[in-house]
Coordinates of C-alpha atoms and ligand atoms in Angstrom, one line a residue:
X32 CA 14.1 2.8 12.9
X33 CA 13.8 1.9 16.7
X34 CA 11.9 -1.3 15.8
X35 CA 14.8 -2.2 13.4
X36 CA 12.7 -2.3 10.3
X37 CA 14.3 0.4 8.3
X38 CA 17.4 2.6 8.5
X39 CA 17.2 6.0 7.0
X40 CA 20.8 7.0 7.6
X41 CA 21.9 5.9 4.1
X42 CA 23.7 8.9 2.5
X43 CA 21.9 9.0 -0.8
X44 CA 18.7 11.2 -1.0
X45 CA 15.6 9.1 -1.2
X46 CA 17.3 5.8 -0.7
X47 CA 17.0 3.8 2.5
X48 CA 17.8 0.3 4.0
X49 CA 15.5 -2.5 4.9
X50 CA 16.8 -4.5 7.9
X51 CA 16.0 -8.2 8.5
X52 CA 12.9 -7.6 10.6
X53 CA 11.6 -5.2 8.0
X54 CA 12.3 -7.6 5.2
X55 CA 10.1 -10.2 6.9
X56 CA 7.3 -7.7 6.9
X57 CA 7.9 -7.0 3.2
X58 CA 7.8 -10.6 2.3
X59 CA 4.5 -11.1 4.1
X60 CA 3.0 -8.2 2.3
X61 CA 4.4 -9.4 -1.0
X62 CA 2.8 -12.8 -0.5
X63 CA -0.6 -11.1 -0.1
X64 CA -0.4 -9.1 -3.3
X65 CA 1.1 -11.9 -5.3
X66 CA -1.7 -14.2 -4.3
X67 CA -4.3 -11.7 -5.1
X68 CA -2.8 -11.0 -8.6
X69 CA -2.1 -14.7 -9.4
X70 CA -5.6 -15.8 -8.3
X71 CA -7.1 -13.3 -10.8
X72 CA -5.0 -14.5 -13.7
X73 CA -2.1 -12.0 -13.7
X74 CA 1.2 -13.7 -14.6
X75 CA 4.6 -12.5 -13.4
X76 CA 7.2 -11.1 -15.7
X77 CA 10.6 -9.4 -15.3
X78 CA 11.7 -6.6 -17.5
X79 CA 15.1 -4.8 -17.5
X80 CA 15.7 -1.7 -15.5
X81 CA 17.2 0.1 -18.5
X82 CA 14.8 1.7 -21.0
X83 CA 16.1 3.1 -24.3
X84 CA 15.4 6.8 -24.8
X85 CA 13.7 6.0 -28.1
X86 CA 11.0 3.9 -26.3
X87 CA 10.7 6.3 -23.4
X88 CA 10.1 9.3 -25.6
X89 CA 7.3 7.8 -27.7
X90 CA 4.3 8.7 -25.7
X91 CA 4.5 12.5 -25.7
X92 CA 2.6 13.3 -22.5
X93 CA 4.2 10.5 -20.6
X94 CA 7.6 11.7 -21.7
X95 CA 6.9 15.4 -20.9
X96 CA 5.7 14.6 -17.4
X97 CA 8.3 12.1 -16.4
X98 CA 11.3 13.6 -18.2
X99 CA 12.3 15.8 -15.2
X100 CA 12.0 12.8 -12.9
X101 CA 14.2 10.3 -14.7
X102 CA 17.8 9.3 -14.1
X103 CA 19.7 9.1 -17.3
X104 CA 22.5 6.6 -18.0
X105 CA 25.2 8.2 -20.1
X106 CA 28.3 6.3 -19.4
X107 CA 29.2 2.7 -20.4
X108 CA 27.2 2.9 -23.6
X109 CA 28.2 2.5 -27.2
X110 CA 27.5 5.2 -29.9
X111 CA 24.6 7.5 -29.6
X112 CA 22.4 5.3 -27.5
X113 CA 20.9 6.8 -24.3
X114 CA 19.2 4.9 -21.6
X115 CA 17.0 5.8 -18.6
X116 CA 16.4 3.9 -15.4
X117 CA 12.7 2.9 -15.4
X118 CA 10.5 5.2 -13.4
X119 CA 7.6 2.8 -14.3
X120 CA 7.6 0.2 -17.0
X121 CA 5.0 1.1 -19.7
X122 CA 7.6 2.1 -22.2
X123 CA 9.7 -1.0 -21.5
X124 CA 6.9 -3.5 -21.7
X125 CA 4.5 -2.3 -24.4
X126 CA 7.0 -2.5 -27.3
X127 CA 7.7 -6.1 -26.3
X128 CA 4.1 -7.1 -25.6
X129 CA 3.3 -5.9 -29.1
X130 CA 5.2 -9.0 -30.3
X131 CA 3.2 -11.4 -28.0
X132 CA -0.3 -10.4 -28.9
X133 CA -1.6 -11.7 -32.2
X134 CA -5.4 -12.0 -32.2
X135 CA -8.5 -11.6 -30.0
X136 CA -7.9 -15.0 -28.5
X137 CA -4.7 -13.6 -26.8
X138 CA -6.8 -11.1 -24.9
X139 CA -7.2 -10.2 -22.2
X140 CA -3.5 -10.5 -21.3
X141 CA -2.5 -9.6 -17.7
X142 CA 1.0 -9.3 -16.4
X143 CA 2.7 -7.9 -13.3
X144 CA 6.2 -7.5 -11.8
X145 CA 7.6 -6.5 -8.4
X146 CA 10.8 -4.5 -9.0
X147 CA 12.6 -1.4 -8.1
X148 CA 12.0 1.8 -10.1
X149 CA 13.8 5.1 -9.9
X150 CA 12.3 8.6 -9.8
X151 CA 14.3 11.8 -9.2
X152 CA 11.5 13.1 -7.0
X153 CA 11.7 16.9 -6.8
X154 CA 9.4 17.1 -3.8
X155 CA 10.9 16.4 -0.4
X156 CA 11.8 12.8 0.0
X157 CA 10.5 10.8 3.0
X158 CA 11.6 7.4 4.3
X159 CA 9.3 4.6 3.0
X160 CA 6.9 7.2 1.6
X161 CA 8.6 9.3 -1.2
X162 CA 11.6 7.5 -2.5
X163 CA 14.0 8.0 -5.3
X164 CA 14.6 4.3 -5.5
X165 CA 11.2 2.7 -5.0
X166 CA 12.3 -0.8 -4.1
X167 CA 9.0 -2.6 -4.0
X168 CA 7.0 -1.3 -7.0
X169 CA 4.2 -3.7 -7.7
X170 CA 3.0 -2.8 -11.2
X171 CA 0.3 -4.7 -13.2
X172 CA -0.4 -4.1 -16.8
X173 CA -3.4 -5.5 -18.7
X174 CA -4.4 -5.6 -22.4
X175 CA -7.9 -5.8 -23.7
X176 CA -9.9 -5.9 -26.9
X177 CA -12.1 -2.9 -26.0
X178 CA -12.9 -0.2 -23.5
X179 CA -15.6 -2.3 -21.9
X180 CA -13.3 -5.1 -21.1
X181 CA -10.6 -2.8 -19.9
X182 CA -13.1 -1.1 -17.5
X183 CA -14.2 -4.5 -16.2
X184 CA -10.5 -4.9 -15.4
X185 CA -10.4 -1.6 -13.6
X186 CA -13.3 -2.8 -11.4
X187 CA -11.4 -6.0 -10.7
X188 CA -8.2 -4.0 -9.8
X189 CA -10.3 -2.0 -7.4
X190 CA -11.4 -5.2 -5.7
X191 CA -7.9 -6.5 -5.6
X192 CA -6.5 -3.4 -3.9
X193 CA -9.5 -3.2 -1.5
X194 CA -8.7 -6.7 -0.4
X195 CA -5.0 -5.9 -0.1
X196 CA -5.6 -2.8 2.0
X197 CA -8.1 -4.7 4.1
X198 CA -5.4 -7.3 4.9
X199 CA -3.1 -4.5 5.9
X200 CA -5.9 -3.0 8.0
X201 CA -5.4 0.3 6.1
X202 CA -8.5 2.4 5.4
X203 CA -8.9 4.2 2.2
X204 CA -10.9 6.7 0.1
X205 CA -11.4 6.0 -3.5
X206 CA -11.4 9.1 -5.8
X207 CA -11.3 9.8 -9.4
X208 CA -8.3 12.1 -9.8
X209 CA -9.0 15.4 -11.4
X210 CA -8.0 15.9 -15.0
X211 CA -5.0 17.9 -14.0
X212 CA -3.6 15.3 -11.7
X213 CA -4.0 12.1 -13.6
X214 CA -1.1 9.7 -14.5
X215 CA 0.9 11.0 -17.6
X216 CA -0.6 9.3 -20.6
X217 CA -3.7 8.0 -18.9
X218 CA -7.4 8.7 -19.9
X219 CA -8.3 8.7 -16.2
X220 CA -6.8 7.7 -12.8
X221 CA -8.5 6.3 -9.8
X222 CA -6.6 6.6 -6.5
X223 CA -6.6 5.0 -3.1
X224 CA -5.8 7.6 -0.4
X225 CA -5.4 7.2 3.3
X226 CA -5.0 9.7 6.1
X227 CA -1.8 9.8 8.0
X228 CA -1.6 10.7 11.7
X229 CA -0.3 14.2 11.0
X230 CA -3.5 15.0 9.0
X231 CA -2.0 14.7 5.5
X232 CA -3.4 12.3 3.0
X233 CA -1.1 9.7 1.3
X234 CA -1.8 8.2 -2.1
X235 CA -1.3 4.5 -1.5
X236 CA -2.3 3.0 -4.8
X237 CA -3.4 4.1 -8.3
X238 CA -5.3 2.5 -11.1
X239 CA -5.1 3.9 -14.6
X240 CA -7.1 3.5 -17.7
X241 CA -4.7 4.2 -20.5
X242 CA -7.2 3.7 -23.4
X243 CA -5.3 3.3 -26.6
X244 CA -2.9 6.2 -26.0
X245 CA 0.1 3.9 -25.6
X246 CA -1.0 1.1 -27.9
X247 CA -1.2 3.7 -30.7
X248 CA 2.4 4.8 -30.3
X249 CA 3.8 1.4 -29.7
X250 CA 1.4 -0.3 -32.3
X251 CA 0.1 -2.9 -29.9
X252 CA -2.6 -4.4 -32.1
X253 CA -4.7 -7.5 -32.4
X254 CA -6.8 -9.2 -35.0
X255 CA -10.5 -9.0 -34.4
X256 CA -12.9 -11.8 -35.1
X257 CA -14.1 -9.9 -38.2
X258 CA -10.5 -9.9 -39.6
X259 CA -9.7 -6.2 -39.0
X260 CA -6.7 -5.1 -37.0
X261 CA -7.4 -2.8 -33.9
X262 CA -5.6 -1.2 -31.1
X263 CA -5.7 -2.9 -27.6
X264 CA -7.0 -1.0 -24.6
X265 CA -4.5 -1.0 -21.7
X266 CA -4.9 -0.5 -17.9
X267 CA -2.1 -0.4 -15.4
X268 CA -2.1 -0.2 -11.6
X269 CA 0.6 0.0 -8.9
X270 CA 1.4 0.1 -5.3
X271 CA 4.7 0.4 -3.4
X272 CA 6.3 0.0 0.0
X273 CA 4.5 3.3 0.8
X274 CA 1.5 1.0 1.6
X275 CA 3.7 -0.5 4.4
X276 CA 4.4 2.9 5.7
X277 CA 0.7 3.6 5.8
X278 CA 0.1 0.4 7.7
X279 CA 2.8 1.1 10.3
X280 CA 1.5 4.7 10.8
X281 CA -2.1 3.7 11.0
X282 CA -1.7 1.3 14.0
X283 CA 1.3 2.6 15.9
X284 CA 1.0 4.4 19.3
X285 CA 3.4 6.0 21.8
X286 CA 4.8 2.6 22.7
X287 CA 5.7 1.7 19.1
X288 CA 4.2 -0.4 16.4
X289 CA 1.3 -2.7 16.2
X290 CA 1.6 -5.0 13.2
X291 CA -1.5 -6.8 11.9
X292 CA -1.1 -10.5 12.8
X293 CA -1.2 -11.7 9.2
X294 CA 1.8 -9.5 8.4
X295 CA 3.7 -9.6 11.7
X296 CA 7.0 -11.5 11.4
X297 CA 6.5 -12.6 15.0
X298 CA 2.9 -13.1 15.9
X299 CA 3.4 -14.3 19.5
X300 CA 6.2 -13.7 21.9
X301 CA 6.4 -16.0 24.9
X302 CA 8.0 -14.5 28.0
X303 CA 8.8 -17.0 30.8
X304 CA 8.8 -15.4 34.2
X305 CA 11.9 -17.1 35.5
X306 CA 12.2 -17.4 39.3
X307 CA 15.4 -19.0 40.5
X308 CA 14.4 -22.5 41.6
X309 CA 11.9 -23.1 38.9
X310 CA 13.8 -21.3 36.1
X311 CA 14.5 -24.4 34.0
X312 CA 11.0 -25.7 34.4
X313 CA 9.5 -22.5 33.2
X314 CA 11.8 -22.2 30.3
X315 CA 11.0 -25.8 29.3
X316 CA 7.3 -25.0 29.4
X317 CA 7.8 -21.9 27.3
X318 CA 9.6 -24.0 24.6
X319 CA 6.9 -26.6 24.8
X320 CA 4.3 -23.9 24.1
X321 CA 6.4 -22.6 21.3
X322 CA 6.6 -26.0 19.6
X323 CA 2.8 -26.4 19.8
X324 CA 2.2 -23.0 18.3
X325 CA 4.7 -23.6 15.5
X326 CA 2.9 -26.8 14.7
X327 CA -0.2 -24.7 14.3
X328 CA 1.8 -22.5 11.9
X329 CA 1.9 -19.5 14.2
X330 CA 5.1 -17.4 14.1
X331 CA 6.5 -17.4 17.6
X332 CA 9.6 -16.6 19.6
X333 CA 10.6 -17.3 23.2
X334 CA 12.4 -14.5 25.0
X335 CA 14.3 -16.3 27.8
X336 CA 17.2 -13.9 28.1
X337 CA 18.4 -13.9 31.6
X338 CA 20.0 -10.4 31.7
X339 CA 16.7 -8.6 31.0
X340 CA 13.7 -8.2 33.3
X341 CA 10.2 -9.2 32.1
X342 CA 9.2 -5.5 32.2
X343 CA 12.0 -4.6 29.9
X344 CA 11.0 -7.4 27.5
X345 CA 7.4 -6.3 27.5
X346 CA 8.5 -2.8 26.2
X347 CA 10.9 -4.3 23.8
X348 CA 8.3 -6.5 22.0
X349 CA 5.6 -3.8 22.2
X350 CA 7.9 -1.5 20.4
X351 CA 8.4 -4.1 17.7
X352 CA 4.6 -4.5 17.3
X353 CA 4.2 -8.2 18.1
X354 CA 0.4 -8.6 18.3
X355 CA 0.3 -11.1 21.2
X356 CA 2.4 -11.8 24.3
X357 CA 2.2 -14.9 26.3
X358 CA 3.4 -14.8 29.9
X359 CA 4.1 -18.0 31.7
X360 CA 5.1 -18.3 35.4
X361 CA 5.4 -21.1 37.9
X362 CA 1.8 -20.5 39.2
X363 CA 0.4 -20.7 35.6
X364 CA 2.2 -24.0 35.1
X365 CA 0.7 -25.4 38.3
X366 CA -2.8 -24.3 37.3
X367 CA -2.4 -25.3 33.7
X368 CA -3.1 -21.7 32.6
X369 CA -1.3 -19.1 30.5
X370 CA -1.8 -15.3 30.3
X371 CA -2.2 -13.6 26.9
X372 CA -1.9 -9.9 26.5
X373 CA -3.0 -8.1 23.3
X374 CA -0.7 -5.4 21.8
X375 CA -3.6 -3.3 20.4
X376 CA -5.5 -2.6 23.6
X377 CA -3.4 -4.3 26.3
X378 CA -6.3 -6.5 27.4
X379 CA -5.3 -9.5 29.4
X380 CA -6.7 -13.0 29.2
X381 CA -6.2 -16.0 31.3
X382 CA -6.7 -19.1 29.2
X383 CA -6.6 -22.9 29.9
X384 CA -3.4 -24.5 28.7
X385 CA -5.4 -26.9 26.6
X386 CA -7.2 -24.2 24.8
X387 CA -4.2 -22.1 24.0
X388 CA -4.0 -22.6 20.2
X389 CA -7.7 -21.8 19.7
X390 CA -7.4 -18.8 22.0
X391 CA -4.3 -17.4 20.1
X392 CA -6.1 -17.9 16.7
X393 CA -9.2 -16.2 18.0
X394 CA -7.3 -13.3 19.5
X395 CA -5.3 -12.7 16.4
X396 CA -8.6 -12.4 14.5
X397 CA -9.9 -10.0 17.1
X398 CA -6.7 -7.9 17.0
X399 CA -7.0 -7.7 13.2
X400 CA -10.6 -6.8 13.3
X401 CA -10.0 -4.1 16.0
X402 CA -7.1 -2.6 14.1
X403 CA -9.1 -2.4 10.9
X404 CA -12.2 -0.9 12.7
X405 CA -10.3 1.7 14.7
X406 CA -8.4 2.8 11.6
X407 CA -11.6 3.1 9.5
X408 CA -13.3 5.0 12.3
X409 CA -10.5 7.4 12.4
X410 CA -10.6 8.0 8.7
X411 CA -14.3 8.4 8.4
X412 CA -14.4 10.9 11.4
X413 CA -12.0 13.1 9.4
X414 CA -14.0 13.3 6.2
X415 CA -16.2 16.4 6.4
X416 CA -18.5 18.3 4.1
X417 CA -17.8 22.1 3.8
X418 CA -19.9 24.4 1.8
X419 CA -17.8 27.6 2.1
X420 CA -14.2 28.3 1.3
X421 CA -13.5 29.5 4.9
X422 CA -15.0 26.4 6.4
X423 CA -13.1 24.2 4.1
X424 CA -9.8 25.9 4.8
X425 CA -10.3 25.7 8.5
X426 CA -11.2 22.0 8.4
X427 CA -8.2 21.1 6.3
X428 CA -5.9 23.0 8.7
X429 CA -7.4 20.8 11.5
X430 CA -6.2 17.7 9.7
X431 CA -9.4 16.7 7.9
X432 CA -10.3 15.8 4.3
X433 CA -13.0 18.0 3.1
X434 CA -15.6 17.5 0.4
X435 CA -16.7 20.7 -1.3
X436 CA -19.6 21.0 -3.7
X437 CA -18.1 21.5 -7.2
X438 CA -19.4 22.4 -10.6
X439 CA -16.8 20.1 -12.1
X440 CA -14.9 22.8 -14.1
X441 CA -11.1 22.8 -14.0
X442 CA -11.1 26.5 -13.4
X443 CA -13.2 26.2 -10.2
X444 CA -11.2 23.1 -9.1
X445 CA -7.9 24.9 -9.3
X446 CA -9.4 27.9 -7.5
X447 CA -10.7 25.7 -4.8
X448 CA -7.2 24.3 -4.3
X449 CA -5.6 27.7 -4.3
X450 CA -8.1 29.3 -1.9
X451 CA -8.0 26.4 0.6
X452 CA -4.3 26.1 0.2
X453 CA -4.8 22.3 -0.3
X454 CA -4.6 19.7 -2.9
X455 CA -7.5 18.0 -4.7
X456 CA -7.8 14.3 -4.3
X457 CA -10.6 14.2 -6.9
X458 CA -14.3 13.2 -6.8
X459 CA -15.6 10.4 -4.6
X460 CA -16.3 7.1 -6.4
X461 CA -16.9 5.2 -3.2
X462 CA -20.3 6.6 -2.5
X463 CA -23.3 8.2 -4.1
X464 CA -22.6 11.9 -4.3
X465 CA -26.0 12.8 -5.9
X466 CA -27.8 12.6 -2.6
X467 CA -25.4 14.9 -0.9
X468 CA -25.1 17.6 -3.5
X469 CA -28.9 18.1 -4.1
X470 CA -29.2 21.7 -2.9
X471 CA -25.6 22.6 -2.9
X472 CA -23.7 25.2 -4.9
X473 CA -20.1 25.5 -5.9
X474 CA -18.6 28.2 -3.6
X475 CA -16.4 29.6 -6.3
X476 CA -18.9 30.1 -9.2
X477 CA -22.2 29.8 -7.3
X478 CA -23.5 27.3 -9.9
X479 CA -25.3 24.1 -8.9
X480 CA -22.8 21.4 -7.8
X481 CA -22.4 18.5 -10.2
X482 CA -20.2 16.6 -7.8
X483 CA -18.0 16.9 -4.7
X484 CA -14.3 17.7 -4.8
X485 CA -12.2 16.2 -2.0
X486 CA -9.4 18.4 -0.7
X487 CA -6.7 17.9 1.9
X488 CA -3.1 18.5 2.7
X489 CA -1.2 15.8 0.8
X490 CA 2.2 14.1 1.1
Ligands
5CA103 N1 2.5 2.9 -14.1 C1 1.6 3.3 -13.2 C2 0.9 2.2 -12.5 S1 2.0 1.0 -12.0 C3 2.3 4.2 -12.1 O1 3.5 4.4 -12.1 N2 1.5 4.8 -11.2 S2 2.0 5.8 -10.1 O2 3.0 6.7 -10.6 O3 0.8 6.4 -9.6 O4 2.6 5.0 -9.0 C4 1.9 3.9 -8.4 C5 2.0 4.0 -6.9 O5 3.3 3.9 -6.4 C6 1.5 5.3 -6.3 O6 0.1 5.3 -6.1 C7 2.2 5.4 -5.0 O7 1.5 4.8 -4.0 C8 3.5 4.7 -5.3 N3 4.6 5.7 -5.5 C9 4.7 6.6 -6.5 N4 5.8 7.3 -6.4 C10 6.4 6.9 -5.3 C11 7.6 7.2 -4.6 N5 8.5 8.2 -5.1 N6 8.0 6.6 -3.5 C12 7.2 5.6 -3.0 N7 6.0 5.2 -3.6 C13 5.7 5.8 -4.7

């Protein structure tokens, strides 16, 4: 809020306002995900926000789980018709896609849209994290001839989201969600989770294999090469502005934000140190530098306000998370030098005026690398193995994600959650668990562990 990204004073629960500086962040993030999706053959579509009840109710499990969370439209309709506001778009899309797929040559078919969706979240809402109007829901849906091709798509989706979060410098764990916490209507759900500074994990992206669950009820079929008709296999995956919240939380400090350069609306702020006699000359030089950087496609502003001191300006732009600051004073002009200060670690560099653009580019790379590394280090430090319930509960309370040996049964999984007073993220799919569980036993039933269950406090 202080950085003028977002205003949470809007008087509707779970709805908030993006301000101009925040919108620029959103646009940059959107550009990244769009490119990743388009480069891998996903095509953009746009479906209506209204879904007829008849469509919405078709897939029983989906309906049962989402029913409590949907906003119903009851006024302004004719006759018996009832509509919902989409909480996600499976039930809007699939009855239409059914008309677009004819035979195996139409597959795979991959689409995405970036829209707002509505969920009457019953859990406590949080600005940018748990919304009732998710205003930047990036949902992809893909259609395949068989399970094998759909699972190939799941692996591609994992790579896409890895790249996406790497660009945001947000670290993640990849887990197979337990049976009892998968997406309503899915065969299985894979989730990206990150750790927030308060020690709770946040689900920042999910990938679902829907199998033929939805294609059966919506009759999404295709003609096989052998002339038989068969159901398509569907996957879907989504992220939201929650991923921006994770990015801001991961890199901020007591002075404010630190936005990764690729996403920062302003990558460099130039602050001319304007002494009386040479004021105009310094200002002129600052604008000259600005022009040069702009030519090199670097996003830059000059702060030459005369009613603010340089110190005040430093704090102001630090709060806003601008990754690099250039200071230029009369002595620098004489010596053909500039001073660059990094926002991430406040290191100062004096560089030759002639080498400025290369230096800025290089420093932006280094800031990005450092933000990513620091955040990953922090996450990894907080993932810990616990072999007893007491140990697990204690580590979770201290803000860690724990991995507990697990036999794999739902019964033991639920008990593990209950006894540690935490939520299960699922089983690791980002590492080989076999090595780790060799001699370990499930602390609930005492059986040999088949896998690990990740547990933490969750948003
Ligand atoms: N149809 C599928 C794939 S698009 C789906 O809706 N999956 S989901 O329910 O898991 O949502 C996808 C992602 O959106 C989640 O991983 C989470 O990061 C984000 N998300 C879900 N609910 C909210 C919410 N209320 N506010 C903000 N982000 C949310």
